[in-house]
Structures are given as structure tokens and as C-alpha cells.
Amino acid sequence: MPKLLVARAMFPDELVRLNKYFELELNQQDSIFSPEELADRLQGKFGMICTSSAKINQELLAKLPELKIISTIAVGYDNFDLQACSQYRVMATNAPDVLNETTADFAWALMMATARRVTEAEHFLRAGEWKKWGVDFFVGADIFGSRLGILGMGRIGQAIARRAAGFGMEVIYHNRSRLSAEQELVAHHARYVDKETLMRESDHLILALPYSSETHHSIAANELAQMKPSATLINIARGGIVDDVALIAALQNRQIAGAGLDVFENEPRFHPDFLGLKNVVLTPHIASASERTRRAMVNRAITNVIAAVRGEVPPDLLNRDAHTF
Ligand code: DGY
């Protein structure tokens, strides 16, 4: 039987479907493998199901002549060097679509918590500092009737935009390419603008674009300087899209009002200065973390490896030139 590494702990009852096709090596202790350990564990394996924590590059693939497929449960695949995968004829797959709505929900949760200073107010209450009510007590910014900006208008960006209908918001967006008129209509009449207009005019700006060398530091000091002092910035996409040092300076100087961040440069380590800021809401990369969605993500990865072992084209194949069956 071909061998499969499941590189992180994931729902055992979902993994049962794999037993018919693979001899499984599990990691239910959920250790994070070093590159050397990952190479060892992948020796003789047909494939792997992994998360964004597995870095797949040329150096690793050169040691694994039998490997045929790497299947991440994430939609983001910036941890895969796709060119190297194609060079070594290793199929790479991701898990799109199944997390769009859950991730969009969370973008809204962060936006609302940031605009209305929810975690700052809770910390104040928990610290026993609440002695009296005041008229300007934790005043924040309205969501209702404000202008929502979205940078990156893929499936998640569009799901975020649709939710704006219930809040009487205007939606503006910037993306590599403009949506069709029909897509814009469904995305709550989203209006395409250039990036500078997006920065200048958004009351709340949500980042929903993939990370790559082209999108590295898409939001840096220059962009932050263009934003309104009352604006909030929300990142549910990837660390590295924002220059965290520049963002910390902008938050310290009140160049923008606040930020809601689910992702960070170099996570799970993050810049310690974020912890000293009151005008941030910080969460540990959980935007897609509903039980139903995480199970769907795992299942999507399972479907991809089963297709591969059956000699079929995996539905979410990212590098078609690696398909050798
Ligand atoms: C994704 O699917 O890319 C999420 O960020 C989880 O890694």
C-alpha cells in the first residue's frame, strides 16, 4: 500500500477515509517537524497532507524521489515552491472555497471588534478599572453607513463584501484584475478603485489577498500614511503582506485608529511591540477556525490525495504540469 504522512494532528474520524488507500503515518502529538525531520518522515512516502507550517522547497524535494503529492488543508499555499514541485513532478494541492464564508465572518468580527474597541474595553473591565461610565467612554467608529475597502477581491474578499449589505456600507476594492459587472453587483455593488484611492477613502480596510513576493509589504509606511487617521486596518490574509514595524509605528503615532490582526510576520512569533498597543485586536491565525470549516478543509485535502492515488487529476491541483499519471 502507498504510504501517506499526515503531518499535523487532525480530526481522526475524518482521516478514516484514507485507510482504504494508504498506510498512514500520523502525528497526533502535533509536533512541528524541522526541515530535516520532515525529510526523514517523507522518505518512501507517496504523499503528505499538511498545513501552512510545512515548507516545501527544492532542497526538501531533491531528497524525496518517491513523493507524488503534497496536499495542504489551507487555501493559502505560499509555503509551497510550486516551480520546484513541478520540477520534481510533485503535485501540489490546496483547499479553496470551503473556508470562504467562515473567513469572511471572522474578518467582520475583527473589524467590528477593532472599530468598537471591544478587546480594549474588556481588558479595562477585567483589570478592575471600571469605576464610572462616561460620555466619551471607549468611543469608536461606526461600521454602519461607513465605507468598506477591500484589498484582494478573490472569493474571500467577495464574501466579505456581500456582508456589507446588512450594514448600509459602500464597498470599494482594489484587485489585480477588475471583477465582472455581475460579480461587482453581487459583491454589494463594489466599486473598483486604484490602490491609492482605496488607502485614502476606506473607513475600514480589510486585506484578503494571497501572499507572494509581489504582495510582500503591500501595506508599508507609504500606504499607511495615505489612510485616514480614523481608519482601521484588518488583516486576515497572511503575515508579510503588512510591514509590521511600519504598522506598529502608525498605531503608536495614531496615524490610523486601530488594527485587527489575525496574521503576523514570522508567526507564531510576532513583534512584541504589538502587545504594548491598546488600539489593536490580536488573534492567533484563526480566521477559518470553525469546526465545520476545519473539517471541510481536511476533507478537501483528503479528496485530493485519494484522487492522486487513484490516478485521477486532484480537483485542486495547483501545478498541472506535475501531473504524471
Ligand atoms: C488558509 O487556509 O490559508 C488559512 O490561513 C489557514 O492556514
mmCIF file of C-alpha atoms and ligand atoms in Angstrom:
data_model
loop_
_atom_site.group_PDB
_atom_site.id
_atom_site.type_symbol
_atom_site.label_atom_id
_atom_site.label_comp_id
_atom_site.label_asym_id
_atom_site.label_seq_id
_atom_site.Cartn_x
_atom_site.Cartn_y
_atom_site.Cartn_z
ATOM 1 C CA MET A 1 0.000 0.000 0.000
ATOM 2 C CA PRO A 2 1.302 3.516 -0.747
ATOM 3 C CA LYS A 3 2.358 5.485 2.336
ATOM 4 C CA LEU A 4 0.977 8.850 3.377
ATOM 5 C CA LEU A 5 2.220 11.261 6.040
ATOM 6 C CA VAL A 6 -0.414 13.331 7.813
ATOM 7 C CA ALA A 7 1.981 15.962 9.086
ATOM 8 C CA ARG A 8 -0.212 17.644 11.719
ATOM 9 C CA ALA A 9 -2.864 16.459 14.142
ATOM 10 C CA MET A 10 -6.304 16.497 12.566
ATOM 11 C CA PHE A 11 -9.754 15.014 13.200
ATOM 12 C CA PRO A 12 -9.132 11.208 13.419
ATOM 13 C CA ASP A 13 -12.706 10.420 12.363
ATOM 14 C CA GLU A 14 -12.182 12.289 9.097
ATOM 15 C CA LEU A 15 -8.871 10.513 8.418
ATOM 16 C CA VAL A 16 -10.578 7.084 8.466
ATOM 17 C CA ARG A 17 -11.467 7.593 4.778
ATOM 18 C CA LEU A 18 -7.751 7.341 3.963
ATOM 19 C CA ASN A 19 -7.280 3.827 5.378
ATOM 20 C CA LYS A 20 -8.684 2.193 2.262
ATOM 21 C CA TYR A 21 -5.929 3.680 0.113
ATOM 22 C CA PHE A 22 -2.880 4.356 2.296
ATOM 23 C CA GLU A 23 -0.695 3.109 5.081
ATOM 24 C CA LEU A 24 -0.822 6.188 7.296
ATOM 25 C CA GLU A 25 1.843 7.828 9.406
ATOM 26 C CA LEU A 26 0.115 10.218 11.778
ATOM 27 C CA ASN A 27 1.388 12.978 14.044
ATOM 28 C CA GLN A 28 -1.415 13.173 16.570
ATOM 29 C CA GLN A 29 1.024 14.732 19.108
ATOM 30 C CA ASP A 30 1.095 17.639 16.652
ATOM 31 C CA SER A 31 4.866 18.194 16.690
ATOM 32 C CA ILE A 32 6.199 20.799 14.300
ATOM 33 C CA PHE A 33 8.821 18.976 12.204
ATOM 34 C CA SER A 34 12.138 20.633 11.434
ATOM 35 C CA PRO A 35 13.071 20.525 7.718
ATOM 36 C CA GLU A 36 15.392 17.564 8.455
ATOM 37 C CA GLU A 37 12.712 15.672 10.356
ATOM 38 C CA LEU A 38 10.162 16.335 7.622
ATOM 39 C CA ALA A 39 12.607 14.960 5.031
ATOM 40 C CA ASP A 40 13.095 11.830 7.177
ATOM 41 C CA ARG A 41 9.398 11.271 7.677
ATOM 42 C CA LEU A 42 8.668 11.745 3.992
ATOM 43 C CA GLN A 43 11.167 9.079 2.854
ATOM 44 C CA GLY A 44 9.299 6.443 0.859
ATOM 45 C CA LYS A 45 6.004 8.308 1.076
ATOM 46 C CA PHE A 46 3.611 8.707 -1.845
ATOM 47 C CA GLY A 47 2.195 11.871 -0.369
ATOM 48 C CA MET A 48 1.563 14.179 2.540
ATOM 49 C CA ILE A 49 -1.368 16.088 3.981
ATOM 50 C CA CYS A 50 -0.052 19.196 5.711
ATOM 51 C CA THR A 51 -0.806 22.750 6.787
ATOM 52 C CA SER A 52 0.948 26.049 6.157
ATOM 53 C CA SER A 53 3.653 25.059 8.663
ATOM 54 C CA ALA A 54 5.320 22.651 6.188
ATOM 55 C CA LYS A 55 7.824 24.486 3.977
ATOM 56 C CA ILE A 56 8.181 22.675 0.669
ATOM 57 C CA ASN A 57 11.196 23.717 -1.360
ATOM 58 C CA GLN A 58 13.776 22.415 -3.794
ATOM 59 C CA GLU A 59 16.167 21.265 -1.076
ATOM 60 C CA LEU A 60 13.490 19.079 0.503
ATOM 61 C CA LEU A 61 12.067 17.708 -2.743
ATOM 62 C CA ALA A 62 15.509 16.733 -4.048
ATOM 63 C CA LYS A 63 15.660 14.168 -1.211
ATOM 64 C CA LEU A 64 12.251 12.624 -1.979
ATOM 65 C CA PRO A 65 12.173 10.810 -5.325
ATOM 66 C CA GLU A 66 9.052 8.800 -4.438
ATOM 67 C CA LEU A 67 6.886 11.728 -3.378
ATOM 68 C CA LYS A 68 3.923 12.348 -5.694
ATOM 69 C CA ILE A 69 1.604 14.776 -3.897
ATOM 70 C CA ILE A 70 1.605 17.405 -1.180
ATOM 71 C CA SER A 71 -1.860 18.430 -0.136
ATOM 72 C CA THR A 72 -2.414 21.360 2.206
ATOM 73 C CA ILE A 73 -5.648 21.808 4.112
ATOM 74 C CA ALA A 74 -5.215 25.596 3.684
ATOM 75 C CA VAL A 75 -6.309 27.785 0.801
ATOM 76 C CA GLY A 76 -3.012 29.736 1.034
ATOM 77 C CA TYR A 77 -0.017 27.898 -0.375
ATOM 78 C CA ASP A 78 2.797 30.409 -0.040
ATOM 79 C CA ASN A 79 4.709 27.677 1.847
ATOM 80 C CA PHE A 80 4.964 25.668 -1.412
ATOM 81 C CA ASP A 81 7.593 26.423 -4.035
ATOM 82 C CA LEU A 82 5.383 25.448 -6.968
ATOM 83 C CA GLN A 83 8.171 25.683 -9.506
ATOM 84 C CA ALA A 84 10.246 23.203 -7.518
ATOM 85 C CA CYS A 85 7.192 20.942 -7.159
ATOM 86 C CA SER A 86 6.733 20.900 -10.936
ATOM 87 C CA GLN A 87 10.449 20.318 -11.478
ATOM 88 C CA TYR A 88 10.304 17.207 -9.259
ATOM 89 C CA ARG A 89 6.882 16.169 -10.641
ATOM 90 C CA VAL A 90 5.224 16.527 -7.250
ATOM 91 C CA MET A 91 1.586 17.554 -7.434
ATOM 92 C CA ALA A 92 0.602 20.359 -5.086
ATOM 93 C CA THR A 93 -2.979 20.942 -3.996
ATOM 94 C CA ASN A 94 -4.752 23.382 -1.684
ATOM 95 C CA ALA A 95 -8.260 23.636 -0.204
ATOM 96 C CA PRO A 96 -10.126 26.557 -1.774
ATOM 97 C CA ASP A 97 -13.760 27.634 -1.326
ATOM 98 C CA VAL A 98 -14.697 25.647 1.775
ATOM 99 C CA LEU A 99 -13.425 28.392 4.101
ATOM 100 C CA ASN A 100 -14.679 31.486 2.277
ATOM 101 C CA GLU A 101 -17.708 32.212 4.433
ATOM 102 C CA THR A 102 -16.114 31.351 7.775
ATOM 103 C CA THR A 103 -13.100 33.518 6.988
ATOM 104 C CA ALA A 104 -15.348 36.369 5.849
ATOM 105 C CA ASP A 105 -17.301 36.094 9.116
ATOM 106 C CA PHE A 106 -14.073 36.425 11.045
ATOM 107 C CA ALA A 107 -12.904 39.424 9.037
ATOM 108 C CA TRP A 108 -16.118 41.084 10.125
ATOM 109 C CA ALA A 109 -15.630 40.003 13.738
ATOM 110 C CA LEU A 110 -12.177 41.587 13.760
ATOM 111 C CA MET A 111 -13.379 44.720 12.001
ATOM 112 C CA MET A 112 -16.218 45.226 14.459
ATOM 113 C CA ALA A 113 -14.080 44.434 17.489
ATOM 114 C CA THR A 114 -11.409 46.874 16.295
ATOM 115 C CA ALA A 115 -13.764 49.708 15.326
ATOM 116 C CA ARG A 116 -15.734 49.415 18.589
ATOM 117 C CA ARG A 117 -12.659 48.731 20.745
ATOM 118 C CA VAL A 118 -14.148 45.529 22.167
ATOM 119 C CA THR A 119 -10.989 43.850 23.467
ATOM 120 C CA GLU A 120 -9.549 47.106 24.822
ATOM 121 C CA ALA A 121 -12.770 47.675 26.765
ATOM 122 C CA GLU A 122 -12.801 44.092 28.028
ATOM 123 C CA HIS A 123 -9.207 44.356 29.277
ATOM 124 C CA PHE A 124 -10.185 47.568 31.101
ATOM 125 C CA LEU A 125 -13.129 45.844 32.751
ATOM 126 C CA ARG A 126 -11.133 42.720 33.692
ATOM 127 C CA ALA A 127 -8.389 44.893 35.200
ATOM 128 C CA GLY A 128 -10.960 46.332 37.624
ATOM 129 C CA GLU A 129 -10.575 49.836 36.215
ATOM 130 C CA TRP A 130 -14.279 50.446 35.571
ATOM 131 C CA LYS A 131 -15.296 52.999 38.207
ATOM 132 C CA LYS A 132 -17.772 55.151 36.308
ATOM 133 C CA TRP A 133 -19.495 55.479 32.939
ATOM 134 C CA GLY A 134 -18.558 58.424 30.701
ATOM 135 C CA VAL A 135 -19.965 60.066 27.569
ATOM 136 C CA ASP A 136 -16.718 59.549 25.660
ATOM 137 C CA PHE A 137 -16.134 56.168 27.272
ATOM 138 C CA PHE A 138 -14.479 53.862 24.659
ATOM 139 C CA VAL A 139 -15.993 55.756 21.768
ATOM 140 C CA GLY A 140 -15.085 54.101 18.497
ATOM 141 C CA ALA A 141 -16.015 54.242 14.823
ATOM 142 C CA ASP A 142 -19.282 53.194 13.214
ATOM 143 C CA ILE A 143 -19.458 50.251 10.881
ATOM 144 C CA PHE A 144 -23.000 51.052 9.756
ATOM 145 C CA GLY A 145 -23.028 53.614 6.945
ATOM 146 C CA SER A 146 -19.238 53.686 6.580
ATOM 147 C CA ARG A 147 -17.048 52.847 3.590
ATOM 148 C CA LEU A 148 -15.532 49.369 3.494
ATOM 149 C CA GLY A 149 -12.324 48.955 1.495
ATOM 150 C CA ILE A 150 -11.128 45.515 0.403
ATOM 151 C CA LEU A 151 -7.653 44.838 -0.970
ATOM 152 C CA GLY A 152 -7.753 41.475 -2.757
ATOM 153 C CA MET A 153 -11.166 40.683 -4.208
ATOM 154 C CA GLY A 154 -10.984 36.923 -4.653
ATOM 155 C CA ARG A 155 -13.597 34.564 -3.262
ATOM 156 C CA ILE A 156 -12.996 35.570 0.362
ATOM 157 C CA GLY A 157 -12.936 39.287 -0.494
ATOM 158 C CA GLN A 158 -16.253 38.921 -2.306
ATOM 159 C CA ALA A 159 -17.779 37.044 0.652
ATOM 160 C CA ILE A 160 -16.654 39.903 2.927
ATOM 161 C CA ALA A 161 -18.198 42.452 0.558
ATOM 162 C CA ARG A 162 -21.586 40.688 0.406
ATOM 163 C CA ARG A 163 -21.961 41.046 4.165
ATOM 164 C CA ALA A 164 -21.791 44.843 3.832
ATOM 165 C CA ALA A 165 -25.383 44.870 2.568
ATOM 166 C CA GLY A 166 -26.738 44.459 6.071
ATOM 167 C CA PHE A 167 -24.752 47.425 7.350
ATOM 168 C CA GLY A 168 -25.616 50.028 4.710
ATOM 169 C CA MET A 169 -21.964 50.292 3.720
ATOM 170 C CA GLU A 170 -20.402 51.430 0.497
ATOM 171 C CA VAL A 171 -17.794 48.959 -0.782
ATOM 172 C CA ILE A 172 -14.678 49.925 -2.720
ATOM 173 C CA TYR A 173 -11.947 47.475 -3.707
ATOM 174 C CA HIS A 174 -8.649 47.061 -5.440
ATOM 175 C CA ASN A 175 -7.503 43.817 -7.025
ATOM 176 C CA ARG A 176 -5.025 42.616 -9.659
ATOM 177 C CA SER A 177 -7.915 42.487 -12.092
ATOM 178 C CA ARG A 178 -11.330 44.073 -12.001
ATOM 179 C CA LEU A 179 -14.344 41.848 -11.312
ATOM 180 C CA SER A 180 -17.058 41.417 -13.927
ATOM 181 C CA ALA A 181 -20.039 43.766 -13.667
ATOM 182 C CA GLU A 182 -22.141 40.858 -12.369
ATOM 183 C CA GLN A 183 -19.590 39.945 -9.689
ATOM 184 C CA GLU A 184 -19.412 43.582 -8.571
ATOM 185 C CA LEU A 185 -23.186 43.680 -8.304
ATOM 186 C CA VAL A 186 -23.266 40.562 -6.115
ATOM 187 C CA ALA A 187 -20.395 41.937 -4.010
ATOM 188 C CA HIS A 188 -22.746 44.663 -2.768
ATOM 189 C CA HIS A 189 -22.127 46.919 -5.789
ATOM 190 C CA ALA A 190 -18.399 47.022 -5.062
ATOM 191 C CA ARG A 191 -16.629 49.864 -6.893
ATOM 192 C CA TYR A 192 -13.164 49.245 -8.357
ATOM 193 C CA VAL A 193 -10.611 51.925 -7.427
ATOM 194 C CA ASP A 194 -6.834 52.268 -7.688
ATOM 195 C CA LYS A 195 -4.797 51.323 -4.658
ATOM 196 C CA GLU A 196 -4.116 54.888 -3.574
ATOM 197 C CA THR A 197 -7.827 55.758 -3.630
ATOM 198 C CA LEU A 198 -8.526 52.621 -1.605
ATOM 199 C CA MET A 199 -5.985 53.729 1.009
ATOM 200 C CA ARG A 200 -7.284 57.306 1.140
ATOM 201 C CA GLU A 201 -11.011 56.623 1.134
ATOM 202 C CA SER A 202 -11.567 53.466 3.202
ATOM 203 C CA ASP A 203 -13.025 53.857 6.680
ATOM 204 C CA HIS A 204 -12.249 50.208 7.344
ATOM 205 C CA LEU A 205 -9.768 48.401 5.135
ATOM 206 C CA ILE A 206 -9.701 44.597 5.030
ATOM 207 C CA LEU A 207 -6.790 42.712 3.440
ATOM 208 C CA ALA A 208 -7.806 39.499 1.667
ATOM 209 C CA LEU A 209 -5.056 38.931 -0.872
ATOM 210 C CA PRO A 210 -2.663 35.980 -1.161
ATOM 211 C CA TYR A 211 0.946 36.328 -0.050
ATOM 212 C CA SER A 212 3.723 36.162 -2.644
ATOM 213 C CA SER A 213 6.917 38.053 -3.424
ATOM 214 C CA GLU A 214 4.721 40.535 -5.356
ATOM 215 C CA THR A 215 2.405 41.203 -2.413
ATOM 216 C CA HIS A 216 5.179 41.335 0.218
ATOM 217 C CA HIS A 217 4.752 44.564 2.234
ATOM 218 C CA SER A 218 1.829 45.739 0.104
ATOM 219 C CA ILE A 219 0.957 47.795 3.171
ATOM 220 C CA ALA A 220 4.020 49.668 4.376
ATOM 221 C CA ALA A 221 4.765 53.174 5.701
ATOM 222 C CA ASN A 222 3.774 54.836 2.428
ATOM 223 C CA GLU A 223 0.344 53.180 2.287
ATOM 224 C CA LEU A 224 -0.332 53.709 5.993
ATOM 225 C CA ALA A 225 0.444 57.429 5.572
ATOM 226 C CA GLN A 226 -2.313 57.643 2.945
ATOM 227 C CA MET A 227 -5.007 56.256 5.272
ATOM 228 C CA LYS A 228 -7.480 58.345 7.284
ATOM 229 C CA PRO A 229 -6.482 58.886 10.940
ATOM 230 C CA SER A 230 -9.898 57.456 11.859
ATOM 231 C CA ALA A 231 -9.442 54.305 9.720
ATOM 232 C CA THR A 232 -8.947 50.724 10.844
ATOM 233 C CA LEU A 233 -6.849 48.080 9.089
ATOM 234 C CA ILE A 234 -7.813 44.400 9.251
ATOM 235 C CA ASN A 235 -5.519 41.583 8.105
ATOM 236 C CA ILE A 236 -6.993 38.096 7.765
ATOM 237 C CA ALA A 237 -4.773 37.212 4.788
ATOM 238 C CA ARG A 238 -1.122 36.485 5.571
ATOM 239 C CA GLY A 239 1.719 37.927 7.594
ATOM 240 C CA GLY A 240 4.220 39.635 5.327
ATOM 241 C CA ILE A 241 1.552 41.486 3.355
ATOM 242 C CA VAL A 242 1.849 44.176 6.041
ATOM 243 C CA ASP A 243 5.167 45.630 7.163
ATOM 244 C CA ASP A 244 4.574 45.044 10.882
ATOM 245 C CA VAL A 245 7.245 47.509 12.035
ATOM 246 C CA ALA A 246 5.654 50.266 9.942
ATOM 247 C CA LEU A 247 2.202 49.324 11.241
ATOM 248 C CA ILE A 248 3.357 49.459 14.864
ATOM 249 C CA ALA A 249 4.749 52.974 14.257
ATOM 250 C CA ALA A 250 1.479 54.049 12.588
ATOM 251 C CA LEU A 251 -0.555 52.711 15.533
ATOM 252 C CA GLN A 252 1.758 54.277 18.120
ATOM 253 C CA ASN A 253 1.540 57.661 16.373
ATOM 254 C CA ARG A 254 -2.209 57.323 15.881
ATOM 255 C CA GLN A 255 -1.680 57.717 12.170
ATOM 256 C CA ILE A 256 -4.558 55.225 11.912
ATOM 257 C CA ALA A 257 -7.104 54.490 14.637
ATOM 258 C CA GLY A 258 -6.638 50.767 15.042
ATOM 259 C CA ALA A 259 -5.815 47.388 13.554
ATOM 260 C CA GLY A 260 -7.305 43.922 13.811
ATOM 261 C CA LEU A 261 -4.704 41.284 13.055
ATOM 262 C CA ASP A 262 -5.091 37.542 12.699
ATOM 263 C CA VAL A 263 -1.751 37.033 10.925
ATOM 264 C CA PHE A 264 1.780 38.316 11.516
ATOM 265 C CA GLU A 265 5.225 38.353 10.003
ATOM 266 C CA ASN A 266 7.188 35.323 11.283
ATOM 267 C CA GLU A 267 4.208 33.875 13.174
ATOM 268 C CA PRO A 268 3.787 32.224 15.585
ATOM 269 C CA ARG A 269 6.466 34.619 16.842
ATOM 270 C CA PHE A 270 5.274 38.165 16.353
ATOM 271 C CA HIS A 271 6.663 41.608 17.047
ATOM 272 C CA PRO A 272 6.456 42.110 20.839
ATOM 273 C CA ASP A 273 5.566 45.798 20.471
ATOM 274 C CA PHE A 274 2.074 44.789 19.355
ATOM 275 C CA LEU A 275 1.416 43.733 22.943
ATOM 276 C CA GLY A 276 2.030 47.237 24.247
ATOM 277 C CA LEU A 277 -0.608 48.768 21.981
ATOM 278 C CA LYS A 278 -4.200 49.312 23.096
ATOM 279 C CA ASN A 279 -5.561 50.026 19.636
ATOM 280 C CA VAL A 280 -5.088 46.511 18.258
ATOM 281 C CA VAL A 281 -7.140 43.336 18.372
ATOM 282 C CA LEU A 282 -4.818 40.337 18.079
ATOM 283 C CA THR A 283 -5.774 36.743 17.294
ATOM 284 C CA PRO A 284 -3.595 33.690 16.518
ATOM 285 C CA HIS A 285 -4.441 32.904 12.855
ATOM 286 C CA ILE A 286 -7.929 31.542 13.499
ATOM 287 C CA ALA A 287 -9.998 33.136 10.730
ATOM 288 C CA SER A 288 -11.074 29.773 9.271
ATOM 289 C CA ALA A 289 -11.413 28.081 12.658
ATOM 290 C CA SER A 290 -14.987 26.883 12.886
ATOM 291 C CA GLU A 291 -15.313 23.158 13.468
ATOM 292 C CA ARG A 292 -17.418 22.635 10.358
ATOM 293 C CA THR A 293 -14.997 24.527 8.142
ATOM 294 C CA ARG A 294 -11.835 22.974 9.545
ATOM 295 C CA ARG A 295 -13.355 19.534 8.926
ATOM 296 C CA ALA A 296 -14.262 20.579 5.386
ATOM 297 C CA MET A 297 -10.679 21.787 4.798
ATOM 298 C CA VAL A 298 -9.269 18.454 5.986
ATOM 299 C CA ASN A 299 -11.742 16.602 3.775
ATOM 300 C CA ARG A 300 -10.789 18.646 0.759
ATOM 301 C CA ALA A 301 -7.131 17.680 1.301
ATOM 302 C CA ILE A 302 -8.156 14.028 1.713
ATOM 303 C CA THR A 303 -10.140 14.112 -1.550
ATOM 304 C CA ASN A 304 -7.086 15.472 -3.349
ATOM 305 C CA VAL A 305 -4.707 12.714 -2.178
ATOM 306 C CA ILE A 306 -7.270 9.989 -2.875
ATOM 307 C CA ALA A 307 -7.716 11.305 -6.429
ATOM 308 C CA ALA A 308 -3.943 11.236 -6.880
ATOM 309 C CA VAL A 309 -3.541 7.653 -5.665
ATOM 310 C CA ARG A 310 -6.394 6.562 -7.943
ATOM 311 C CA GLY A 311 -4.540 8.078 -10.884
ATOM 312 C CA GLU A 312 -7.071 10.892 -11.288
ATOM 313 C CA VAL A 313 -6.352 14.607 -11.506
ATOM 314 C CA PRO A 314 -6.794 16.026 -7.988
ATOM 315 C CA PRO A 315 -9.607 18.602 -8.084
ATOM 316 C CA ASP A 316 -7.474 21.339 -6.534
ATOM 317 C CA LEU A 317 -4.255 20.697 -8.427
ATOM 318 C CA LEU A 318 -2.138 23.875 -8.456
ATOM 319 C CA ASN A 319 0.589 22.749 -10.875
ATOM 320 C CA ARG A 320 -0.953 20.859 -13.767
ATOM 321 C CA ASP A 321 2.458 20.279 -15.317
ATOM 322 C CA ALA A 322 3.313 17.946 -12.418
ATOM 323 C CA HIS A 323 0.509 15.514 -13.241
ATOM 324 C CA THR A 324 2.309 12.441 -14.497
ATOM 325 C CA PHE A 325 -0.347 9.724 -14.342
HETATM 326 C C1 DGY B 1 -5.576 29.273 4.908
HETATM 327 O O1 DGY B 1 -6.374 28.409 4.564
HETATM 328 O O2 DGY B 1 -4.735 29.744 4.133
HETATM 329 C C2 DGY B 1 -5.650 29.710 6.327
HETATM 330 O O3 DGY B 1 -4.911 30.866 6.514
HETATM 331 C C3 DGY B 1 -5.174 28.611 7.255
HETATM 332 O O4 DGY B 1 -3.795 28.427 7.033
#
